[in-house]
C-alpha atoms as a printed R data frame, in Angstrom:
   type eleno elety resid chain resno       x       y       z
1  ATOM     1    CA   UNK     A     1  -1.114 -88.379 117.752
2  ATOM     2    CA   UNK     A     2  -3.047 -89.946 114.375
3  ATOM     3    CA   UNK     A     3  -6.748 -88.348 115.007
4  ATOM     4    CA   UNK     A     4  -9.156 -89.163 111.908
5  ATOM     5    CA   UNK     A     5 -12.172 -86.650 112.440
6  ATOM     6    CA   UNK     A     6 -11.986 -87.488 115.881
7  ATOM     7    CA   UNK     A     7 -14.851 -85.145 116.545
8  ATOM     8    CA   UNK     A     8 -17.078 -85.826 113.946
9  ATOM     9    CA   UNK     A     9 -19.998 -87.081 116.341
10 ATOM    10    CA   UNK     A    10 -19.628 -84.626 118.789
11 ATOM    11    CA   UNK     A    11 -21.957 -81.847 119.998
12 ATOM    12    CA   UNK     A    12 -20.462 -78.025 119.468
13 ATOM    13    CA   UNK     A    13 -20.164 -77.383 123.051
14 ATOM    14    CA   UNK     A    14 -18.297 -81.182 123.729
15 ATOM    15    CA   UNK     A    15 -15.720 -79.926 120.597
16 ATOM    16    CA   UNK     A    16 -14.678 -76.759 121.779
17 ATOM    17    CA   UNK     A    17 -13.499 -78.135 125.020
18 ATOM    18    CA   UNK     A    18 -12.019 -81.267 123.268
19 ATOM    19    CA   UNK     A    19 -10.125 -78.730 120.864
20 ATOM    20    CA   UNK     A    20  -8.769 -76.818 123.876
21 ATOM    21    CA   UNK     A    21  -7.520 -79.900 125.643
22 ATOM    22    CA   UNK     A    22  -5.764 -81.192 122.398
23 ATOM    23    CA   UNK     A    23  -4.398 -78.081 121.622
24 ATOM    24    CA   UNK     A    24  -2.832 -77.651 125.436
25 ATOM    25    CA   UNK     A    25  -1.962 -81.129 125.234
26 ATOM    26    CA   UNK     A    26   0.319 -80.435 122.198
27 ATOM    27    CA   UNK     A    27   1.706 -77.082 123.625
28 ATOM    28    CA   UNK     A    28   2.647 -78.711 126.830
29 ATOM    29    CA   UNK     A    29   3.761 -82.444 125.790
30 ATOM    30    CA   UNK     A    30   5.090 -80.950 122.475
31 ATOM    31    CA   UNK     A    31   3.370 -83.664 120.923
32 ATOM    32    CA   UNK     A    32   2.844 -83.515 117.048
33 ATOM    33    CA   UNK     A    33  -0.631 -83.834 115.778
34 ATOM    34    CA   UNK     A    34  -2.037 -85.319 112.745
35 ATOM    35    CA   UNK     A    35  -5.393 -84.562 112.815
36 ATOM    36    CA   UNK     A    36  -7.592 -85.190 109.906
37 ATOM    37    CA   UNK     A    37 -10.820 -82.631 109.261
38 ATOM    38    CA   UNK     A    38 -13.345 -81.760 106.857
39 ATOM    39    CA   UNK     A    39 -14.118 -78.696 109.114
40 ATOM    40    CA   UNK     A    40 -12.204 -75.713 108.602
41 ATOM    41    CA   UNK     A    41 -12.631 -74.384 112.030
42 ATOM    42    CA   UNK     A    42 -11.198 -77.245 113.782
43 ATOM    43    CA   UNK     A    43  -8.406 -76.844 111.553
44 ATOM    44    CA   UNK     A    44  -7.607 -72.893 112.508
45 ATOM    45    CA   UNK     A    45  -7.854 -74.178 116.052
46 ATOM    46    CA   UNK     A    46  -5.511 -76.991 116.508
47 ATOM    47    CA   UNK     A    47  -3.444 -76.598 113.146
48 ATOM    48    CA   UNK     A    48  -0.086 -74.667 112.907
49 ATOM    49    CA   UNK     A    49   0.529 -76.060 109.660
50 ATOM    50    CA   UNK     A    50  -2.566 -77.504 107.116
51 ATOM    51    CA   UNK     A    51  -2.019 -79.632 104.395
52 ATOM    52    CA   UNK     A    52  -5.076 -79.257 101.741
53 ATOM    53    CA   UNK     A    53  -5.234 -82.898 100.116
54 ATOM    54    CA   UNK     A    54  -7.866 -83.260  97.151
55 ATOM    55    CA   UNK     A    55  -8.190 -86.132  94.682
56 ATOM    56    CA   UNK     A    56  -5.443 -87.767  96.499
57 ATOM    57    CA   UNK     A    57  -2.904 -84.878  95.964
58 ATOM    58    CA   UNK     A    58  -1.773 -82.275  98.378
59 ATOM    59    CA   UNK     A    59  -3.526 -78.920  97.135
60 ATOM    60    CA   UNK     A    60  -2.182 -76.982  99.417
61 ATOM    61    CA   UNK     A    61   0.616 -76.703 102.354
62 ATOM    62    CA   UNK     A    62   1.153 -73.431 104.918
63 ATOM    63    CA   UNK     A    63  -0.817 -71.613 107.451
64 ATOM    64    CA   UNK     A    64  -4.449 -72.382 107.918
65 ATOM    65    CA   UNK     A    65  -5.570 -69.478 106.991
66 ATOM    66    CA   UNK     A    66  -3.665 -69.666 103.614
67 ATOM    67    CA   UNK     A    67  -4.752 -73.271 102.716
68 ATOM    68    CA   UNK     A    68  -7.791 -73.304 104.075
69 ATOM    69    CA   UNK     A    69 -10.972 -71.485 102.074
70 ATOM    70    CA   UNK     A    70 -13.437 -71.293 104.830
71 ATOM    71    CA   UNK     A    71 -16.643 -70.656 102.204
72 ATOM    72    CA   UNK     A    72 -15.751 -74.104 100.298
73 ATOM    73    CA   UNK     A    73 -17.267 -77.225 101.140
74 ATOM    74    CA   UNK     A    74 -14.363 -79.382 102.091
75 ATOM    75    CA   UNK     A    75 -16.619 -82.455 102.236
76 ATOM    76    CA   UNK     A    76 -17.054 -82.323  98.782
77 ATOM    77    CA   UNK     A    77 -14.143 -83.711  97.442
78 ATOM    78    CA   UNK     A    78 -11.483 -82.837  99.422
């Protein structure tokens, strides 16, 4: 699956279940996920692997929580 901020427009309470269904869609179909996010949370809940892309470039490439700096403002040029 291709998702481009798929939840971008969508209340907090809407995501969370959305995030759970994607990520037990993945675990059960073992169906790879590219999903694109300028919020770090979404990304710790569906991501196994994060790639960190900034000014075009891959800035970064492992485990969320090792790519991902949850104080920066990914929006901001990332």
């Amino acid at each position: 699956l291709l998702l481009d901020e798929p939840l971008a427009a969508v209340d907090l309470g809407r995501r969370r279940r959305i995030i759970e269904a994607l990520v037990r869609i993945r675990d059960e179909m073992a169906v790879p996920i590219v999903y694109v996010t300028h919020m770090p949370e979404e990304a710790y809940a569906v991501a196994d692997v994060a790639v960190l892309v900034s000014d075009g470039r891959v800035a970064g490439l492992g485990a969320p929580r090792d790519v991902i700096d949850p104080s920066a403002h990914l929006s901001d040029g990332a």
